[in-house]
XYZ file of N, CA and C in Angstrom:
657
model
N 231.366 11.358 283.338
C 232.003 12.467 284.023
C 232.953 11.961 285.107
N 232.938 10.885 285.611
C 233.605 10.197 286.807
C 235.050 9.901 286.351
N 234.297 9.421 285.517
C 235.483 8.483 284.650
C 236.440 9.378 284.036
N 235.724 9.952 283.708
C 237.217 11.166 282.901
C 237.863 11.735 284.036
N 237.077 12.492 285.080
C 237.899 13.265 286.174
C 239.248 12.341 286.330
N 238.742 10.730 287.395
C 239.285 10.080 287.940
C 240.501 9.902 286.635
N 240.454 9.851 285.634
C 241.494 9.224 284.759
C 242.367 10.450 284.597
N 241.665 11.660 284.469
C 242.612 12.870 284.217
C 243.410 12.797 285.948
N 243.037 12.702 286.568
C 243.688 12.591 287.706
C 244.755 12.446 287.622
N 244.925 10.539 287.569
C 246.057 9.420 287.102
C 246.727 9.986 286.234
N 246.370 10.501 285.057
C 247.155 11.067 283.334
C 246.743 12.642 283.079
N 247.386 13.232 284.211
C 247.573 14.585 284.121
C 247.805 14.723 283.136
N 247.969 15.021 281.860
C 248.682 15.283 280.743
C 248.561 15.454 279.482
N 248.726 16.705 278.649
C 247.944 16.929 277.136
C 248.039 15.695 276.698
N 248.520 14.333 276.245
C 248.271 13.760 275.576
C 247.347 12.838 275.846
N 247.231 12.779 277.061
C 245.934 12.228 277.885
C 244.351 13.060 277.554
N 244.737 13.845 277.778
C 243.552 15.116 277.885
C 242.669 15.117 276.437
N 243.910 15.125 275.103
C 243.647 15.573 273.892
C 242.747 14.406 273.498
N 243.657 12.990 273.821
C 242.438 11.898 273.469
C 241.560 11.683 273.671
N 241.021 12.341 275.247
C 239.646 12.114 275.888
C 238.815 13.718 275.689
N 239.234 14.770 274.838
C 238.888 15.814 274.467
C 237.136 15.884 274.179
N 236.637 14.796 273.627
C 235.085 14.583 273.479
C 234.458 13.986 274.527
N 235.237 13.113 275.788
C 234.235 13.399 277.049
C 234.484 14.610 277.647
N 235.452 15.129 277.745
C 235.829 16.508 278.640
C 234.603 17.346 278.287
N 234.188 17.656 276.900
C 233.112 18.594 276.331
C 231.492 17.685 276.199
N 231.349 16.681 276.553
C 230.048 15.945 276.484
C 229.727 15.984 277.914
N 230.893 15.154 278.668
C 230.367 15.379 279.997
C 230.707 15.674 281.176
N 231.649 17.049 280.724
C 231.962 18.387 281.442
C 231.719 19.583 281.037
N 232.006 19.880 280.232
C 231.624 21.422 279.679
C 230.086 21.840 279.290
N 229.907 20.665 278.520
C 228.551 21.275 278.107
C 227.788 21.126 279.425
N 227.285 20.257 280.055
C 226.633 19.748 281.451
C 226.940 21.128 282.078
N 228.429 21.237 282.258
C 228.612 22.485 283.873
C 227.919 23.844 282.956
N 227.972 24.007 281.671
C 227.193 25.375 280.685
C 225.745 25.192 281.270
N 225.415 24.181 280.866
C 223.610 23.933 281.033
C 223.464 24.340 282.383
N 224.195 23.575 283.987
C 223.965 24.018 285.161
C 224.147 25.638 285.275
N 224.898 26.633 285.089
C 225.507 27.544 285.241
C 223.655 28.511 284.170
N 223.384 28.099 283.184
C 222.815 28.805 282.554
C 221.202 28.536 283.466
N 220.814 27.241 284.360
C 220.307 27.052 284.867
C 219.699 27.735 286.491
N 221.210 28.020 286.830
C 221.579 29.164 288.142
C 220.775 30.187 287.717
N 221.501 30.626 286.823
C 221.369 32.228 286.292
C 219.345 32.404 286.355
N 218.945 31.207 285.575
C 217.322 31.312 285.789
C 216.990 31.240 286.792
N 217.084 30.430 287.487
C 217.200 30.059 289.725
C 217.024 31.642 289.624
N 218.144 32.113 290.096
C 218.716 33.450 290.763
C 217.586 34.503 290.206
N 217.146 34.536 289.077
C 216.595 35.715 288.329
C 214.847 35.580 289.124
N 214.264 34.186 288.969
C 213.140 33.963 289.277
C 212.767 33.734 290.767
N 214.020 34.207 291.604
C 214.388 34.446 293.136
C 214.722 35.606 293.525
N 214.724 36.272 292.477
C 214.920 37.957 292.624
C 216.108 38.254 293.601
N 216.963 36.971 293.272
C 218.455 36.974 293.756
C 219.627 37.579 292.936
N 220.320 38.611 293.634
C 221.127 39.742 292.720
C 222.578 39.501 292.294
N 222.094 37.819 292.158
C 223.664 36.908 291.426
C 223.832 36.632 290.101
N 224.842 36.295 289.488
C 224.637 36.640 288.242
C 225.419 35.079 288.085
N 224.994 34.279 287.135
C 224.719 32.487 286.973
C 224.687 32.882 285.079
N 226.059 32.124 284.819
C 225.725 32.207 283.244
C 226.542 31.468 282.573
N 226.352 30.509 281.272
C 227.601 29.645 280.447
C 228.851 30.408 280.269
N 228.821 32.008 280.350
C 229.913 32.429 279.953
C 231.086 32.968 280.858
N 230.350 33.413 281.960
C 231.338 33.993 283.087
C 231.331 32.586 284.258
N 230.487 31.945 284.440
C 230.840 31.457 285.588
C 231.543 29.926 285.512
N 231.919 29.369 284.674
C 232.869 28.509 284.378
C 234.335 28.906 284.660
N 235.039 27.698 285.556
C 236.153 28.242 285.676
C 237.129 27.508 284.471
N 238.059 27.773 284.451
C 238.807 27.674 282.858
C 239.660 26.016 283.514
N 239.384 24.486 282.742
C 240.183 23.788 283.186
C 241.738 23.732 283.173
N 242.503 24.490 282.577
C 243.682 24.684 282.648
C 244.424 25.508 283.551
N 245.265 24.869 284.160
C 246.020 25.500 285.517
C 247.081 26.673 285.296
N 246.936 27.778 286.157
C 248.220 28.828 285.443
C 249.131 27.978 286.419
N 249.743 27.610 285.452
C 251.056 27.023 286.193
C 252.611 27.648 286.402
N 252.541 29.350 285.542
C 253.788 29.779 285.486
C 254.287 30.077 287.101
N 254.070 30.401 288.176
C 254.441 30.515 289.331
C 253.935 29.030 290.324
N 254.073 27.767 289.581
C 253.709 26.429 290.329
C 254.398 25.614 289.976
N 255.217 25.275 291.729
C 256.318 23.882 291.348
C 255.726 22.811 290.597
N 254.026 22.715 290.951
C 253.124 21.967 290.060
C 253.363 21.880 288.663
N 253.504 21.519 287.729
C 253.620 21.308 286.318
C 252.728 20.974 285.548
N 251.194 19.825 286.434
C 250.347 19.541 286.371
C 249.413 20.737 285.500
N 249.072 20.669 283.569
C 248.060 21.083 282.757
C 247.344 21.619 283.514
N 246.065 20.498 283.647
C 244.955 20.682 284.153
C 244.287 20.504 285.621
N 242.921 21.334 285.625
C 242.438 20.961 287.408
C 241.989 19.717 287.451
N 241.642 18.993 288.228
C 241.082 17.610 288.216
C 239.647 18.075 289.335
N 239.548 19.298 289.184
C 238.026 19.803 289.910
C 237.315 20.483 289.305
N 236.179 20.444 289.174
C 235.468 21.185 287.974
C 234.719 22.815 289.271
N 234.398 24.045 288.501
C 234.613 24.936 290.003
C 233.532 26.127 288.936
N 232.563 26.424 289.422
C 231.835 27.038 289.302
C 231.134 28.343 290.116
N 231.767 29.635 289.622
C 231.200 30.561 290.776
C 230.064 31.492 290.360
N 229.671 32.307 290.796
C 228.276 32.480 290.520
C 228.261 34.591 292.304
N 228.846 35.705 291.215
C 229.234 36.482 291.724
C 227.779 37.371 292.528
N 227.834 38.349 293.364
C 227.017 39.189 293.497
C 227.046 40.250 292.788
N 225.520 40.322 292.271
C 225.734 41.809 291.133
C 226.143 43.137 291.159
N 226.373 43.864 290.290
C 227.026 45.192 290.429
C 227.974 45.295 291.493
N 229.271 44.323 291.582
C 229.668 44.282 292.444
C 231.481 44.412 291.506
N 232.576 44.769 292.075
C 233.570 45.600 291.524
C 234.253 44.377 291.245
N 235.422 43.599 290.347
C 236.196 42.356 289.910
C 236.822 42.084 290.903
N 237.901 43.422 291.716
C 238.318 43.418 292.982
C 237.725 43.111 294.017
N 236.945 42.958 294.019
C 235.893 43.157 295.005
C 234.780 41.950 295.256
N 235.406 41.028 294.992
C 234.466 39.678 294.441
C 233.861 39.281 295.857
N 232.410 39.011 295.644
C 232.026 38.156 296.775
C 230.724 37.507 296.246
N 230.356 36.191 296.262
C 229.280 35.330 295.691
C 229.446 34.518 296.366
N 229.258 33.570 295.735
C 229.074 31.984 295.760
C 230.523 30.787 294.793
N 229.845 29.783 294.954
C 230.855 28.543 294.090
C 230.212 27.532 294.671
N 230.738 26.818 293.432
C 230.139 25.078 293.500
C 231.173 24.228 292.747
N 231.566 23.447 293.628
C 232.585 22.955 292.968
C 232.828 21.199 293.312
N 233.291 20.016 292.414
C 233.335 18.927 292.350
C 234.677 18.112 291.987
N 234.702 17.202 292.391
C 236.144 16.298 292.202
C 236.269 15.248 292.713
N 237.602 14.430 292.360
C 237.065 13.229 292.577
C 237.666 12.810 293.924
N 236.615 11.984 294.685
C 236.607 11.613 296.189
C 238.057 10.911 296.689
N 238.316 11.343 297.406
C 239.748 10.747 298.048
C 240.040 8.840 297.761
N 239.192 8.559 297.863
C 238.551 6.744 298.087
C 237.294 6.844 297.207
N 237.620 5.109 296.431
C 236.449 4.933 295.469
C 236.441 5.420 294.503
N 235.386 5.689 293.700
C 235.579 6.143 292.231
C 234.218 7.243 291.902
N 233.916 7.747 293.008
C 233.000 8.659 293.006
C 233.362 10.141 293.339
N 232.414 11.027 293.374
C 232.708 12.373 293.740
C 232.970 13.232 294.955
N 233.351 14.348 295.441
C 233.019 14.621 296.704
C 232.759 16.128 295.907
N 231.284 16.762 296.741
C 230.694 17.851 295.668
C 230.761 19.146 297.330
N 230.806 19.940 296.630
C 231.388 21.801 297.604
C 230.046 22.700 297.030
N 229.507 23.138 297.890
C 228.840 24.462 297.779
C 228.618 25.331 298.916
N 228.738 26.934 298.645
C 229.264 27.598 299.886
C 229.253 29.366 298.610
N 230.142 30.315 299.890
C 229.897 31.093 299.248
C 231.186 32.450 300.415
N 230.584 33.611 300.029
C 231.232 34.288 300.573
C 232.742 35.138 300.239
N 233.566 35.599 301.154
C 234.482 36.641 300.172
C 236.098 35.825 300.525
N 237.134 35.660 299.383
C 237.718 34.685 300.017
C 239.105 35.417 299.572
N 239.955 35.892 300.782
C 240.888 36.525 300.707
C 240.990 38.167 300.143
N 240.193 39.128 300.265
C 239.922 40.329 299.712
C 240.994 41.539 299.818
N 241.282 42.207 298.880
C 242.359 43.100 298.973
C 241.678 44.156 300.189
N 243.162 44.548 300.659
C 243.436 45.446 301.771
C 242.224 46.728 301.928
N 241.787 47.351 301.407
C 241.317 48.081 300.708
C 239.539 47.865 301.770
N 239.189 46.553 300.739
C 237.890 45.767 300.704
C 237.585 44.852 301.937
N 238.905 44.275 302.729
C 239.579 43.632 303.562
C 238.711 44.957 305.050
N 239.138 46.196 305.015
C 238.806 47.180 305.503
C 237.638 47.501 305.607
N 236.987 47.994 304.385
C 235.486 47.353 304.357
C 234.491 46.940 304.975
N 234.688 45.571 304.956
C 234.242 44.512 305.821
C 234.449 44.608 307.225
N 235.562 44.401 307.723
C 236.045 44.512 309.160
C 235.365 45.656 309.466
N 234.898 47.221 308.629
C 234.522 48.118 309.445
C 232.709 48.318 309.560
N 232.256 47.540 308.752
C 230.672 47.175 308.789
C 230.561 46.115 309.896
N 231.577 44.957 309.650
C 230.786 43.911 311.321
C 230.806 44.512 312.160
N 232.371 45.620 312.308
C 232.059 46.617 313.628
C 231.111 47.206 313.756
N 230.952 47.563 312.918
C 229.355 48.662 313.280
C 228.389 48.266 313.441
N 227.998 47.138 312.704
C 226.928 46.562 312.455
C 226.688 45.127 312.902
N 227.731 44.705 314.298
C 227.432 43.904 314.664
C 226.645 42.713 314.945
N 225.527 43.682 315.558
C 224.197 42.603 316.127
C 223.486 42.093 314.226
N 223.625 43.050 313.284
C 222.891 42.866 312.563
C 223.594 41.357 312.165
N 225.272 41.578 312.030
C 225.750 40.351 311.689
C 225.715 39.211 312.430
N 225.866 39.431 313.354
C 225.130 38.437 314.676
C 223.282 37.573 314.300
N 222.861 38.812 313.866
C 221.752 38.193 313.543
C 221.418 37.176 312.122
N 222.382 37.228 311.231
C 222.266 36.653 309.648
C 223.296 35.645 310.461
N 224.387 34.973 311.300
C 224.827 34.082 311.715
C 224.026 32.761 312.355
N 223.374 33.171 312.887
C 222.313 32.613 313.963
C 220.899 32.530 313.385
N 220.998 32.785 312.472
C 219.462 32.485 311.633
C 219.260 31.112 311.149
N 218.048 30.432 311.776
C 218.040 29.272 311.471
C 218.258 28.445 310.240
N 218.013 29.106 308.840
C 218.486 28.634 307.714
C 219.658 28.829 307.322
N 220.160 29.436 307.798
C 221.759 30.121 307.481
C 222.392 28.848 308.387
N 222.163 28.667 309.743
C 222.726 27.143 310.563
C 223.074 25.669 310.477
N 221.581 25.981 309.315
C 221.161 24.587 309.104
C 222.038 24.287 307.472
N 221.782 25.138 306.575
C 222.696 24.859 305.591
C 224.474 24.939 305.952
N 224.579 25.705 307.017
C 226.320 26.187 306.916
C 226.898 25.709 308.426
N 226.458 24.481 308.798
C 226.909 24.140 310.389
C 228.124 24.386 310.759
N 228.960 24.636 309.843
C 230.337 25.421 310.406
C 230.475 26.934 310.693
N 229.206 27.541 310.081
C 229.088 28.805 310.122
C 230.086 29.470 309.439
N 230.549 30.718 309.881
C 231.725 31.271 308.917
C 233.246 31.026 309.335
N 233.855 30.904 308.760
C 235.289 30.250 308.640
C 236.412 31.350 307.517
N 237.713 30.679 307.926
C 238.530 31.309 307.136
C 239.969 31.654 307.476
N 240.817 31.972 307.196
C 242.289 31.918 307.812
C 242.141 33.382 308.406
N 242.561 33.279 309.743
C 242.683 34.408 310.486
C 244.151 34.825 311.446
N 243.888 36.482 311.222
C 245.210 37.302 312.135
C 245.317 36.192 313.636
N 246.561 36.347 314.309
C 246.748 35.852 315.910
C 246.198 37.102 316.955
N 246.191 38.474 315.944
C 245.690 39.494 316.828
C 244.752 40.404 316.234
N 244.109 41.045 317.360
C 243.185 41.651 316.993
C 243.452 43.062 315.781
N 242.779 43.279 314.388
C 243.802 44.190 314.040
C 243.808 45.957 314.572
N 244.483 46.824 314.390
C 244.602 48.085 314.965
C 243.352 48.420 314.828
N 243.112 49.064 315.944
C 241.506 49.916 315.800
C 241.107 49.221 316.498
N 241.323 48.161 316.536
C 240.147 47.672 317.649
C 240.251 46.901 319.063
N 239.147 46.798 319.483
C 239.536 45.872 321.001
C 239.719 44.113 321.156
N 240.417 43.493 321.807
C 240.262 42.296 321.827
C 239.092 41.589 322.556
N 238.332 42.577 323.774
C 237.195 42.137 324.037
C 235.874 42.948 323.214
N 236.135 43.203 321.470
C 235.087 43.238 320.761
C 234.155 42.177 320.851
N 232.859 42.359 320.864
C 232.087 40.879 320.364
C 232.240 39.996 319.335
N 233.011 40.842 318.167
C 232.638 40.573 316.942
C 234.286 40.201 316.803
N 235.236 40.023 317.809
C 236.287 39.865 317.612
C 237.000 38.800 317.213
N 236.578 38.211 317.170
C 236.910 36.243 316.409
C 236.739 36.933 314.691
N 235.418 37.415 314.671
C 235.458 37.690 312.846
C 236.136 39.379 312.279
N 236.473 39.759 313.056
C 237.646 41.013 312.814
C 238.899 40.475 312.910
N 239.242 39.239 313.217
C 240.867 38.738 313.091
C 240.725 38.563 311.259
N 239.617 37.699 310.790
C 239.854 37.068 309.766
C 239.935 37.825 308.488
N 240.487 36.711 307.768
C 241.265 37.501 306.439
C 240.854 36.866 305.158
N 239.664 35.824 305.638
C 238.715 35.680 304.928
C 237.131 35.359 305.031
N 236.516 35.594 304.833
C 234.883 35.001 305.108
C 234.482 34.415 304.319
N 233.830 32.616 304.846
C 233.556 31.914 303.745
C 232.405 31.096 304.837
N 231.576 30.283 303.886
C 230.693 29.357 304.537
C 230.553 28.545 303.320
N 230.082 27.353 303.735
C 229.824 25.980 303.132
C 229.345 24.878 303.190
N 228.748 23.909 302.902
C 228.424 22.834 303.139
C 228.996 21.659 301.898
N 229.432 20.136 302.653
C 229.524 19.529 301.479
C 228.090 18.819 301.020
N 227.875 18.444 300.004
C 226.849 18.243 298.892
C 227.002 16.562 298.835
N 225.409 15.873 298.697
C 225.710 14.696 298.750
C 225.998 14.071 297.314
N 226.369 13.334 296.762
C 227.191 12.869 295.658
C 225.505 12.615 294.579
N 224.431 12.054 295.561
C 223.414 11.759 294.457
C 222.502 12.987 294.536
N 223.250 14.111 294.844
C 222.777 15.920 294.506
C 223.203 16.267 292.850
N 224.544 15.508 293.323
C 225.314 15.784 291.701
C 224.701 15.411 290.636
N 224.100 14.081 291.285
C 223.248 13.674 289.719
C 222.185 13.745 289.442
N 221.705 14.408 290.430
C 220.111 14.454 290.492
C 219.552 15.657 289.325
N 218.503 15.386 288.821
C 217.494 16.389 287.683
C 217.440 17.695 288.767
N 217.416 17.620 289.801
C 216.975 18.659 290.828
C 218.193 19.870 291.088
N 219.504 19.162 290.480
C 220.675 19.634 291.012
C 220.401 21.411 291.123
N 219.852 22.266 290.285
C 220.004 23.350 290.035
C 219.150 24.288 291.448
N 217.621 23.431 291.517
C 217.143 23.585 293.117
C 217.388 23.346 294.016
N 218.220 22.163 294.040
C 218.845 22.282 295.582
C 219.849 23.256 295.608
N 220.959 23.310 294.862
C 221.915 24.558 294.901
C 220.967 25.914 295.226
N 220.492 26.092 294.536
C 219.811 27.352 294.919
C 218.914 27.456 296.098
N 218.640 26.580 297.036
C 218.263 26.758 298.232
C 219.135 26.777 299.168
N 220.142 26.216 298.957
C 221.591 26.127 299.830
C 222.048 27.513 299.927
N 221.993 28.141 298.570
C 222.621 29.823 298.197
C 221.863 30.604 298.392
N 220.001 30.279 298.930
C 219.316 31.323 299.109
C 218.932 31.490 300.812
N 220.173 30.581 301.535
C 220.045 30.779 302.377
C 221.113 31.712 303.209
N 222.196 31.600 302.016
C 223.847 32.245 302.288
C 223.235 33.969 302.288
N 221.752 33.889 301.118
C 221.924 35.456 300.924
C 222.320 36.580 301.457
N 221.752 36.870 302.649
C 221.986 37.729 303.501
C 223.195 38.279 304.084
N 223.958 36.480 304.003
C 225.322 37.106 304.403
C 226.215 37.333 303.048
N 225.880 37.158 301.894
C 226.502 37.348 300.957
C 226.622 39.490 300.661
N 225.230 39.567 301.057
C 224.823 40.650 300.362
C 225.589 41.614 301.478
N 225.797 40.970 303.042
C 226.305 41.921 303.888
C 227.808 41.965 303.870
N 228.155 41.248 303.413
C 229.725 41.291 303.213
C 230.151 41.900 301.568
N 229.249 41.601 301.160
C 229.445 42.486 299.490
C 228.924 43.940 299.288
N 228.317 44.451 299.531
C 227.874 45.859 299.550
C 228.291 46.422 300.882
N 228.522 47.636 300.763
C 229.352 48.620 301.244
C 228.105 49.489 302.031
């Protein structure tokens, strides 16, 4: 799996790709199917209301490239998300797990995290009008010791310079009413990736996001 990333890297390119077509599916596709179908059991036997499966939560390795000065086929990151249930396409908010190859060396650097990332105007609204209200509650799923300890950056995301209409700049909650996205994360240690365990540790990482997943996704 190293080896192919790192080389697709170097040889962006169908004729690259086509020759190495039987590691791409030995030891990428099928592997990220098995993890993904693995989630889905996690989540179910956690009475967690995410939905983990070979068929939806694979992201597609080919890049839409029609609006990218990029030209570059394929991703050279393999990206796995894993949604909250009964929850609208527009309206996306879950999780992801995602891998690629490390800046330096010939190993991995591995992503898991979760949350709503860039949400239409609409849904955008939403949100901003539940932390208002519901402040302390969100205050309280921030500051929860497992939520800290997995997500030491806490929540993050590209944010307004001002506070938006409606509200005050000395809100409490006013740092996370600028933003225009909500996300949390941790990076993953490389021998997580390879470990037999991979599917339990992910799912303790994500069963700690829950709370804030479920408060930023339901209405």
């Amino acid at each position: 799996m190293f080896k192919f990333l790192h080389g697709l890297k170097k040889n962006n390119n169908k004729d690259w790709f086509e020759a190495h077509r039987e590691d791409y599916e030995m030891y990428l596709r099928e592997p990220s199917k098995a993890l993904a179908f693995a989630m889905g059991s996690y989540f179910r036997d956690h009475k967690m209301p995410i939905i983990g499966n070979a068929k939806t939560s694979l992201f597609r390795i080919n890049r839409d490239i029609r609006f990218s000065a990029d030209k570059s086929p394929y991703k050279t990151h393999i990206g796995l998300s894993f949604p909250l249930a009964d929850t609208k396409k527009e309206e996306w908010c879950g999780y992801y797990m995602g891998f690629e190859p490390a800046k330096t060396g010939k190993g991995m650097s591995t992503f898991a995290g979760g949350g709503v990332w860039m949400p239409i105007p609409p849904y955008l609204k939403q949100i901003r009008t539940k932390i208002a209200a519901k402040q302390k509650d969100f205050d309280k799923i921030l500051n929860t010791a497992s939520f800290k300890k997995n997500y030491p950056k806490g929540l993050t995301g590209e944010t307004l310079k001002r506070i938006p209409q409606g509200y005050s700049e000395d809100h409490l909650a006013a740092k996370y009413l600028k933003m225009k996205s909500f996300l949390f994360g941790a990076d993953l240690k490389e021998s997580d990736l390879l470990s037999e365990e991979l599917p339990e540790i992910l799912g303790k990482v994500f069963l700690a996001g829950l709370p804030m997943v479920e408060f930023l996704g339901r209405s």
